[in-house]
Short mmCIF file of C-alpha atoms and ligand atoms in Angstrom, two decimals:
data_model
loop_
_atom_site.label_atom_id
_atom_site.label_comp_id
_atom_site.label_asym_id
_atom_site.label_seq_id
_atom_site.Cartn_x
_atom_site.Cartn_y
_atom_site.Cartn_z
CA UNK A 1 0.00 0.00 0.00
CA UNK A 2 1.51 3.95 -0.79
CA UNK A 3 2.08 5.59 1.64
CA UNK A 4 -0.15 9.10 0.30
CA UNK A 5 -0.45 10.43 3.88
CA UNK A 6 2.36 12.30 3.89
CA UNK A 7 3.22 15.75 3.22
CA UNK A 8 6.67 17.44 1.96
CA UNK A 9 8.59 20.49 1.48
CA UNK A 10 7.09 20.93 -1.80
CA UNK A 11 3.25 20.68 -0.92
CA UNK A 12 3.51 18.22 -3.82
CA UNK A 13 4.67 15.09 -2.25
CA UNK A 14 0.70 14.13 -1.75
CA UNK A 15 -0.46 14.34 -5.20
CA UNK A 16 3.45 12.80 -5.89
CA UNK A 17 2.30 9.92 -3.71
CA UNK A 18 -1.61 10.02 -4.71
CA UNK A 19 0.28 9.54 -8.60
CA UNK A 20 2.05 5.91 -7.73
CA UNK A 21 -1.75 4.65 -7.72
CA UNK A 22 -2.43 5.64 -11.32
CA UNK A 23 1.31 4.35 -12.47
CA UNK A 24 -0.16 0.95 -14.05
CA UNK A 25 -2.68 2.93 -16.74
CA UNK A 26 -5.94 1.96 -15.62
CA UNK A 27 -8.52 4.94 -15.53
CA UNK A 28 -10.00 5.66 -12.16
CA UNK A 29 -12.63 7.89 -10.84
CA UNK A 30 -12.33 10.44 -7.43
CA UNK A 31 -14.73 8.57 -5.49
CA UNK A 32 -12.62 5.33 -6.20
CA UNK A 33 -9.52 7.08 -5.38
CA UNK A 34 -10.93 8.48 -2.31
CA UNK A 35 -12.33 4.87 -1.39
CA UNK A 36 -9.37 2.98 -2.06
CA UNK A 37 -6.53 5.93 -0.12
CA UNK A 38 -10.13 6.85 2.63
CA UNK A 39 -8.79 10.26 1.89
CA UNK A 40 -11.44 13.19 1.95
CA UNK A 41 -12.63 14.05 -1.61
CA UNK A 42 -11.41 17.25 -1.62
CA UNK A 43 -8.09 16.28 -0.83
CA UNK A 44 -8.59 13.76 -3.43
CA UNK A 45 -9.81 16.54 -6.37
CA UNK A 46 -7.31 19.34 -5.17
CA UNK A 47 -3.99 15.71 -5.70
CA UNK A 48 -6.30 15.14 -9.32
CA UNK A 49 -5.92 18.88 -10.24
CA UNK A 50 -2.35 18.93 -9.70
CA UNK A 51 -1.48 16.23 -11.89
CA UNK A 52 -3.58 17.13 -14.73
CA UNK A 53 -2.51 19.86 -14.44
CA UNK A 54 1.55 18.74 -14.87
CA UNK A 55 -0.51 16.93 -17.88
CA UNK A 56 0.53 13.24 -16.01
CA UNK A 57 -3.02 12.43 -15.77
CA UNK A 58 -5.76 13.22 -18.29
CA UNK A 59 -9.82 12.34 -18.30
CA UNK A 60 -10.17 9.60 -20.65
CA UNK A 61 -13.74 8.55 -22.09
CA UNK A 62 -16.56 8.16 -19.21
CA UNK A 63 -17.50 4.49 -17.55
CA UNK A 64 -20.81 3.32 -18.60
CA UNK A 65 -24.22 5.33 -16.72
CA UNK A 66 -25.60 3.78 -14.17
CA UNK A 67 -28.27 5.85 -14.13
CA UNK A 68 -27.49 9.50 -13.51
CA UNK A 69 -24.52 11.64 -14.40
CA UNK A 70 -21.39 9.19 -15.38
CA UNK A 71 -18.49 9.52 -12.77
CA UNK A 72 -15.75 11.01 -15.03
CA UNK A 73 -12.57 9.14 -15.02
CA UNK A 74 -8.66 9.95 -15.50
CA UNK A 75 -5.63 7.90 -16.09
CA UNK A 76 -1.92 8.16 -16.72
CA UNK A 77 -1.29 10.27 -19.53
CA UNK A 78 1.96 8.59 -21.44
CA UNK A 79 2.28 11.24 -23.86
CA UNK A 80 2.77 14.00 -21.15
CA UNK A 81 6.64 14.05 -21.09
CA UNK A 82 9.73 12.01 -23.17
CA UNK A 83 12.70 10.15 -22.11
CA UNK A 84 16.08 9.10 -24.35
CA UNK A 85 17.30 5.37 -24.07
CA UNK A 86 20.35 4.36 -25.34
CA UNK A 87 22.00 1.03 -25.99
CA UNK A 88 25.49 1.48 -26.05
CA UNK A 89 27.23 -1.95 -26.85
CA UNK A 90 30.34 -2.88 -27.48
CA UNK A 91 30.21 -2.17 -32.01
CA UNK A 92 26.80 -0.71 -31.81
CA UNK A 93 24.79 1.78 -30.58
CA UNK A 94 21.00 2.82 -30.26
CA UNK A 95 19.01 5.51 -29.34
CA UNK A 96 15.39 6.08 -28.95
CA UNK A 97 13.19 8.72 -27.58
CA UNK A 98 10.11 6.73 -26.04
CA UNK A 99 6.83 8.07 -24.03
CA UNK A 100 6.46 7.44 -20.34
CA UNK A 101 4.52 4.06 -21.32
CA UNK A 102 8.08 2.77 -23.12
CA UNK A 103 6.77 3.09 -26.62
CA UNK A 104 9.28 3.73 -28.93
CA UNK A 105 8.94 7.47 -31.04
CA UNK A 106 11.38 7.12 -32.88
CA UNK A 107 14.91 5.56 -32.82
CA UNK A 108 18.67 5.69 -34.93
CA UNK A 109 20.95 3.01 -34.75
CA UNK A 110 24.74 3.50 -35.87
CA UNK A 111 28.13 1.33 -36.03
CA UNK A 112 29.62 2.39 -32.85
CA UNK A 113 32.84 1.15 -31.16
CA UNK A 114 32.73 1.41 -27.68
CA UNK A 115 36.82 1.72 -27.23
CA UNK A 116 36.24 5.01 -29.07
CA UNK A 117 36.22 6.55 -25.72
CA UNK A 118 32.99 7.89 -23.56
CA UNK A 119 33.65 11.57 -25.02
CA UNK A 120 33.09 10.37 -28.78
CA UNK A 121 30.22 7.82 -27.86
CA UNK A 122 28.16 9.88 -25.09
CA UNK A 123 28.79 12.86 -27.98
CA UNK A 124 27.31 10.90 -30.62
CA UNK A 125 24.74 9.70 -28.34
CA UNK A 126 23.33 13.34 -27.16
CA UNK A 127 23.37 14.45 -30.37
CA UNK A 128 21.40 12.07 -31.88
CA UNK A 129 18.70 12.28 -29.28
CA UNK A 130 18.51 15.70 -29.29
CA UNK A 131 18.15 15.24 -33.31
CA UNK A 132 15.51 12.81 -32.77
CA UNK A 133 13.38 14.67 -30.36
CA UNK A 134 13.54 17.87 -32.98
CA UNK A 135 12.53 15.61 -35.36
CA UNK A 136 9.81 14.51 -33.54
CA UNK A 137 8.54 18.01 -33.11
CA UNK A 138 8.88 17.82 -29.21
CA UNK A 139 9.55 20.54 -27.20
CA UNK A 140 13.48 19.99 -25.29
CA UNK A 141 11.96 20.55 -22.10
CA UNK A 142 9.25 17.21 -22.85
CA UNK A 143 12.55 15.28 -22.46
CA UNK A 144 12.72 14.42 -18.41
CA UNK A 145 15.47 11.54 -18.33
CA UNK A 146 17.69 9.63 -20.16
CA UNK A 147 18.62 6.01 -19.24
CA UNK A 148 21.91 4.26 -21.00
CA UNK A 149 22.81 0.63 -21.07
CA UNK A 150 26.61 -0.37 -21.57
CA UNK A 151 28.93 -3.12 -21.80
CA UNK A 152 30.77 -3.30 -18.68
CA UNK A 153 29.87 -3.55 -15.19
CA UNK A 154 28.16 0.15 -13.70
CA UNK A 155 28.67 1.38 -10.35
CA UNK A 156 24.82 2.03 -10.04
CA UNK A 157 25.30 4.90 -7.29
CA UNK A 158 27.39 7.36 -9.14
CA UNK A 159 26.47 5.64 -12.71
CA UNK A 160 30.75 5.17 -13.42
CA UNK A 161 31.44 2.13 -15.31
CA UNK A 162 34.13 0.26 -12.93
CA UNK A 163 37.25 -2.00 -14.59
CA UNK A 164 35.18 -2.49 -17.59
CA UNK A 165 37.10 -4.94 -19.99
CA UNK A 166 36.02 -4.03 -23.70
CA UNK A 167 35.70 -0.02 -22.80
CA UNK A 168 39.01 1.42 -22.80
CA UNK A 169 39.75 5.05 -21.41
CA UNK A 170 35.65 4.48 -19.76
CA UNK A 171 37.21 3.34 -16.09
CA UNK A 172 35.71 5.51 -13.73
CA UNK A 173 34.52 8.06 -15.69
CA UNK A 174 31.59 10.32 -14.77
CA UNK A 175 28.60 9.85 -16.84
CA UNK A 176 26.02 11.08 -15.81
CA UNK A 177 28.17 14.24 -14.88
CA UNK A 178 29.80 14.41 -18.83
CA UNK A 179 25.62 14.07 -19.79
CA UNK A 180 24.65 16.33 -17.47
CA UNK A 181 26.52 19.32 -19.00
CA UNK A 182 24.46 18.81 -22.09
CA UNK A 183 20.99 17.67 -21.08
CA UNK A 184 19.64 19.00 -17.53
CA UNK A 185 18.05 16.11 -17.03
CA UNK A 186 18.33 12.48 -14.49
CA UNK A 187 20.74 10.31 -15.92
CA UNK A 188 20.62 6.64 -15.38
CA UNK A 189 23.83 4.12 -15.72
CA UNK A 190 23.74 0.28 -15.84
CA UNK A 191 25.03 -2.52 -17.63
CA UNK A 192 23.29 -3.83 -20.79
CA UNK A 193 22.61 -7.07 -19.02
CA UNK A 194 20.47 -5.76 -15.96
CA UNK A 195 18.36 -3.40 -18.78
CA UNK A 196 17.76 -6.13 -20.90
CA UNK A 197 16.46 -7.85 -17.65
CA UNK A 198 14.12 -5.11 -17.49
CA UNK A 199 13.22 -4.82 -20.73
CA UNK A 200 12.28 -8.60 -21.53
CA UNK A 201 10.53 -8.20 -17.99
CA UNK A 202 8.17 -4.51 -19.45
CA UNK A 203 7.41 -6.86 -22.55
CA UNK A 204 6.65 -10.40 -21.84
CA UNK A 205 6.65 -11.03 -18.05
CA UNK A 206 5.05 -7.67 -16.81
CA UNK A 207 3.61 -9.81 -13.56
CA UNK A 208 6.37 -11.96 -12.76
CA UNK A 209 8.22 -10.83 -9.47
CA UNK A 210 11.34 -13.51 -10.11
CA UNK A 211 13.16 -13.44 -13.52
CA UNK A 212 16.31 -14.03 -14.42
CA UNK A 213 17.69 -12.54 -17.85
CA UNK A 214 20.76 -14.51 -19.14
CA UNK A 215 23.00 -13.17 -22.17
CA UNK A 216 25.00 -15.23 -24.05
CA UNK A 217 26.68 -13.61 -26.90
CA UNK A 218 30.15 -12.53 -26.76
CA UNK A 219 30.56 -13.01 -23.08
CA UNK A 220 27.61 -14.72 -20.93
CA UNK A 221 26.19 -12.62 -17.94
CA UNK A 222 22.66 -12.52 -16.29
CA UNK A 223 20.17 -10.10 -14.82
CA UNK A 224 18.11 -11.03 -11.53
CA UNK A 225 14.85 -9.89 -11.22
CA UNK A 226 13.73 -11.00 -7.92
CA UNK A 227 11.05 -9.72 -5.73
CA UNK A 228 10.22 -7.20 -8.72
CA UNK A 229 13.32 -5.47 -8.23
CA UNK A 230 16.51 -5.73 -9.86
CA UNK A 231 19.44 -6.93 -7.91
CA UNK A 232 22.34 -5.10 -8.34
CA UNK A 233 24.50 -6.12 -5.14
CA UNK A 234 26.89 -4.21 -3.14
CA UNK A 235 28.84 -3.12 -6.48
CA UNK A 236 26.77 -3.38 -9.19
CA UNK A 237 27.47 -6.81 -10.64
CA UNK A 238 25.22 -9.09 -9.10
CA UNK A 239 23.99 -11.49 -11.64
CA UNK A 240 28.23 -11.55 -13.50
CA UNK A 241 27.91 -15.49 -14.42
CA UNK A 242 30.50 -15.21 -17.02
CA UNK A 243 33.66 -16.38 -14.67
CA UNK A 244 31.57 -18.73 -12.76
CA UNK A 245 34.37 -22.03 -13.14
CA UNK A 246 32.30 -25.37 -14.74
CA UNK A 247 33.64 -28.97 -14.61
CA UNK A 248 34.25 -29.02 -18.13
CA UNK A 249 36.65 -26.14 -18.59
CA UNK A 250 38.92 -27.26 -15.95
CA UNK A 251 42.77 -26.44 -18.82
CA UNK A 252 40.75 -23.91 -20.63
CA UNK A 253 42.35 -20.14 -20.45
CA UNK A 254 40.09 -17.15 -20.09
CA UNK A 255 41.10 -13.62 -20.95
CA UNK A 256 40.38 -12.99 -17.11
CA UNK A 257 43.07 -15.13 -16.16
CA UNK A 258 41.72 -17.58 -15.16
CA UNK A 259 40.74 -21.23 -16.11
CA UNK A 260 37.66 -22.74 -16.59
CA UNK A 261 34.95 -19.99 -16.82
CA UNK A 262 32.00 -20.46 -18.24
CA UNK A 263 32.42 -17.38 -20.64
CA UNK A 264 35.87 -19.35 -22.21
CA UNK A 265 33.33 -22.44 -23.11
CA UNK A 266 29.87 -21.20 -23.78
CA UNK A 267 30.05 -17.50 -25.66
CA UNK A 268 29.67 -17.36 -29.09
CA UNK A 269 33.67 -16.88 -29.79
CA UNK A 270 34.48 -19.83 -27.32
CA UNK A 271 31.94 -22.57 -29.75
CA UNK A 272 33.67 -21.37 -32.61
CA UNK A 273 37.26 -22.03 -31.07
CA UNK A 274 36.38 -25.16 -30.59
CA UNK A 275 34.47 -25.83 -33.83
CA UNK A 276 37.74 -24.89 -35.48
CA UNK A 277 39.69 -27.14 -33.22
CA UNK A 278 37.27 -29.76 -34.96
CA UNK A 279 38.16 -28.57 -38.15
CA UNK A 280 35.11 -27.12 -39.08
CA UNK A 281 35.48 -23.17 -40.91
CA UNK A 282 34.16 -20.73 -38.56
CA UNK A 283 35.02 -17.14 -36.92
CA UNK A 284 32.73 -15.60 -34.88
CA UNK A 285 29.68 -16.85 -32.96
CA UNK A 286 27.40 -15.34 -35.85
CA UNK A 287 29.26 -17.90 -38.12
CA UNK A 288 28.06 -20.68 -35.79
CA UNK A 289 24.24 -19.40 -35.72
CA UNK A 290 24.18 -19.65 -38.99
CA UNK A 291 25.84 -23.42 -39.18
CA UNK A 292 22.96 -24.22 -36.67
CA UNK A 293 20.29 -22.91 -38.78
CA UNK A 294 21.62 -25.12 -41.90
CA UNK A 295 20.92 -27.90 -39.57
CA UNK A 296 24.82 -28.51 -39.66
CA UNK A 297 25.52 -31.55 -36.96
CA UNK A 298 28.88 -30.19 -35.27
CA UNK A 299 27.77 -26.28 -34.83
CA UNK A 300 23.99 -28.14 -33.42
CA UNK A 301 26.18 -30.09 -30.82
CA UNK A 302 28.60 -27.45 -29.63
CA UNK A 303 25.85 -25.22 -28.56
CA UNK A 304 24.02 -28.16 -26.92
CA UNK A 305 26.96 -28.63 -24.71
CA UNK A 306 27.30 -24.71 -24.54
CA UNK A 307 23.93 -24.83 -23.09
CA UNK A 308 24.59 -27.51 -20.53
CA UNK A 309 27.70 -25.32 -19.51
CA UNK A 310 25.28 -22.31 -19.30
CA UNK A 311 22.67 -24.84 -17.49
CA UNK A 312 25.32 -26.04 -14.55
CA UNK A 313 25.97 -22.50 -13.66
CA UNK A 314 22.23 -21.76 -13.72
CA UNK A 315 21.66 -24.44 -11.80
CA UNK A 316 23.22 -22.45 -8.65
CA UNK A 317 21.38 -19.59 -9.81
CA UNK A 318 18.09 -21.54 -9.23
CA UNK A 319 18.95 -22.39 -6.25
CA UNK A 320 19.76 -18.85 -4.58
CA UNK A 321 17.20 -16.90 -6.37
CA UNK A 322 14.46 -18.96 -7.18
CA UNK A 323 13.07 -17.58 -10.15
CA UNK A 324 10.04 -18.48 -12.15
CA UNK A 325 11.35 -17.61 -15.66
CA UNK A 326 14.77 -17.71 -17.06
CA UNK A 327 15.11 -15.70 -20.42
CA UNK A 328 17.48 -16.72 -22.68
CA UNK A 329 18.90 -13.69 -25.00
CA UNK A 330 22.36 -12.19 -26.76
CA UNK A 331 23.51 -12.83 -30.48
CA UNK A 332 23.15 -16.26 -29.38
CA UNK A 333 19.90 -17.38 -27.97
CA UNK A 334 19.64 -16.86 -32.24
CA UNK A 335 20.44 -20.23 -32.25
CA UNK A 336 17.48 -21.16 -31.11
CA UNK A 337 16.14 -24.29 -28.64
CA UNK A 338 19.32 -26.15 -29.41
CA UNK A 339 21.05 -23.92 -26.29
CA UNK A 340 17.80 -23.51 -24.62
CA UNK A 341 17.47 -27.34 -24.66
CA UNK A 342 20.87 -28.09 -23.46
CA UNK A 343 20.10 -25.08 -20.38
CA UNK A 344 17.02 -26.99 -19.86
CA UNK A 345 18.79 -30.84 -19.80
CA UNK A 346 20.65 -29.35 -16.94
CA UNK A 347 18.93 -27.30 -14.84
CA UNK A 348 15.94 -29.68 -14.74
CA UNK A 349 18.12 -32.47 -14.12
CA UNK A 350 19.93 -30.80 -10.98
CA UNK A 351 17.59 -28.73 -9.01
CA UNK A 352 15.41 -29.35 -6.21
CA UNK A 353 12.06 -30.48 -7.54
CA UNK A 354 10.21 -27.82 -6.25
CA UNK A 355 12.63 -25.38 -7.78
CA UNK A 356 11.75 -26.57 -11.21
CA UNK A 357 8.22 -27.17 -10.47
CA UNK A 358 7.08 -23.80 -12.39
CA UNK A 359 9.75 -22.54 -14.09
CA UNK A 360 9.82 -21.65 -17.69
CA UNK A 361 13.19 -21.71 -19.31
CA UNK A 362 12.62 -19.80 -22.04
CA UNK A 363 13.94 -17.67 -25.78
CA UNK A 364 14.14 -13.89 -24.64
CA UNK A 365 10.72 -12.28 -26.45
CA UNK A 366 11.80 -8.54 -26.03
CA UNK A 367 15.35 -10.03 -28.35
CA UNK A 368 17.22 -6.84 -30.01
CA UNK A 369 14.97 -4.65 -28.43
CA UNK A 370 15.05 -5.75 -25.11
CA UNK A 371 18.31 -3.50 -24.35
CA UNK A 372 16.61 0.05 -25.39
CA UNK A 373 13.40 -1.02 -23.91
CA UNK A 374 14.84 -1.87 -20.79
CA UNK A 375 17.37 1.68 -20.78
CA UNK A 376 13.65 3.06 -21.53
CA UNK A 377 12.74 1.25 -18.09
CA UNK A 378 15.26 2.81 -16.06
CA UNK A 379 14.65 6.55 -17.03
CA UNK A 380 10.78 5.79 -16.13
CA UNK A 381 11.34 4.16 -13.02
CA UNK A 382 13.06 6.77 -11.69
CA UNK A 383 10.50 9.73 -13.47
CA UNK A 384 7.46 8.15 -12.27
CA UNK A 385 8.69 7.65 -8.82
CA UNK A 386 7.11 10.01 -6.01
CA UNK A 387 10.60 11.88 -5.87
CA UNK A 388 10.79 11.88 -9.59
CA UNK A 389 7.25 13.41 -9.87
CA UNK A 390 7.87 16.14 -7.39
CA UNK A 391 10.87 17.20 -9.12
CA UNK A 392 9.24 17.28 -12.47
CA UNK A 393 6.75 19.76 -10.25
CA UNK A 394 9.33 21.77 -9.30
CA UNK A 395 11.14 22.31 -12.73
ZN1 ZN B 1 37.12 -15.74 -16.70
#
């Protein structure tokens, strides 16, 4: 239950509070509001008035007479302000300006390397937004937050990418403070892994509480949804799989120095390293995908086993978080139920019964767009909040 007693600084904070109630969409009426909060219906029409008149809410057609004059109803109004996501990966980048309800307005896509530096990429990227919401024909000031995905793990608190491996010359470096001297607005950090968590969560599992998002491309790493919340941990990289050791990998290097990690067996670069050791002519996990859709035997069996790798380090997952869907996504998951199956030989196998009981191992739905959707996500978490709305009322 919100909390919509309370009052703030502001004088906003109840209407903020009143606002969390018409977050999900559906239209409401006063008298409903005032039944479900047992707040007076003044109070209740004075809240109303202040958020239409922000433009969050708006009246939307009336409920059916019964008998008498119709109550009139309101809901959320997505339309009323704009936020920028941006997918920054590691050759690619994306950015889209969506509403408040994570529907994309417009988007531009580019080649992009990451190691180009956080100067040339965050340049490109505030450019391009800003070109997209002119093109749009939005006003600058519609635009209220801007979340970014990247490739490396975040420090969520100060939004700094820490030690990140394939960003070069991005160690530390301020964000959201680099952003910030070019849009006034909230800016959200986090790894492309926890966003896609978010976004495959916004499009196909809006009412599961316990998901975990696994992406297995390049390297392998996971998002945990649990309780409806994203865990980040202590440092921001709850959920890093990739250099998790499995029994199979026990003389195989990985480029983290150690032996045996999951990432140096099961990413897309590590099947085709050991297709080639077979013989078999291929570079790059992209090469394999497409073996495995020509039905080709060897490419069908490395990413079975890559899957049962993926599966015996899920396995533990399952049995410290407990989820009730694990996603499957990254270049990868292109390959279809041949990896899912081999994730699913394993984890079904290992677990607890009860674990397994009602969990759906599944191909990510949200796929290439889960990453903008989810950087969508973040900016409208944090907008829609109650200390997100009564900033937005004191702009
Ligand atoms: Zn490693």
């Amino acid at each position: 239950m919100v909390d919509i007693s309370r009052g703030s600084a502001l004088g906003i904070s109840g209407a903020s509070e009143l606002f969390q109630l018409l977050r999900d969409g559906a239209p409401r009426t006063r008298a409903s509001l005032a039944q479900t909060t047992g707040l007076a219906r003044s109070t209740i029409a004075a809240r109303v008035d202040e958020l239409m008149r922000l433009g969050l809410v708006t009246p939307v057609a009336d409920a059916a007479s019964t008998g008498g004059r119709p109550p009139s109803q309101f809901a959320l109004n997505p339309a009323a302000r704009i936020v920028l996501a941006a997918d920054l990966g590691a050759s690619h980048a994306t950015i889209a300006v969506t509403d408040l309800a994570g529907t994309v307005l417009a988007s531009r896509s580019e080649p992009m390397d990451i190691a180009r530096g956080p100067e040339t990429v965050l340049g490109w990227m505030v450019e391009a937004g800003l070109a997209l919401v002119a093109e749009l024909g939005r006003d600058r000031k519609e635009l209220v937050a801007i979340g970014i995905g990247v490739p490396g793990p975040v420090e969520h608190s100060t939004g700094r990418p820490v030690n990140p491996p394939i960003m070069p010359g991005w160690d530390r470096f301020d964000v959201p403070g680099w952003v910030q001297q070019h849009l006034e607005v909230p800016v959200l950090v986090d790894n492309d892994v926890n966003i896609m968590a978010l976004g495959e969560r916004a499009l196909a599992w809006p009412n599961v509480e316990h998901l975990v998002f696994v992406k297995v491309a390049t390297g392998i790493g996971s998002g945990v949804i649990s309780g409806g919340l994203l865990q980040r941990g202590a440092q921001g990289i709850a959920g890093d799989i990739g250099h998790v050791r499995v029994a199979r990998g026990a003389d195989v290097p990985c480029h983290c120095g150690n032996r045996g990690c999951l990432e140096a067996l099961a990413s897309g670069p590590a099947i085709a390293r050991a297709l080639r050791e077979q013989g078999v002519d291929v570079q790059s996990g992209s090469d394999v995908v497409e073996l495995v859709k020509r039905g080709d035997i060897d490419a069908i069996q490395a990413v079975r086993q890559a899957g049962r790798d993926i599966g015996e380090v899920l396995t533990a997952c399952v049995s410290l978080v407990n989820p009730s869907v694990i996603a499957i996504g990254g270049s990868m998951a292109r390959a279809g139920e041949h990896l899912i199956a081999g994730v699913r030989e394993v984890v079904y196998t290992r677990s607890m019964p009860l674990a397994t009981e009602h969990l759906a191992i599944v191909q990510s739905a949200a796929a290439a767009n889960a990453a903008v959707l989810g950087a969508s996500m973040l900016a409208i978490h944090h907008v829609l909040s109650p200390e997100g709305i009564d900033a937005l009322a004191a702009r």
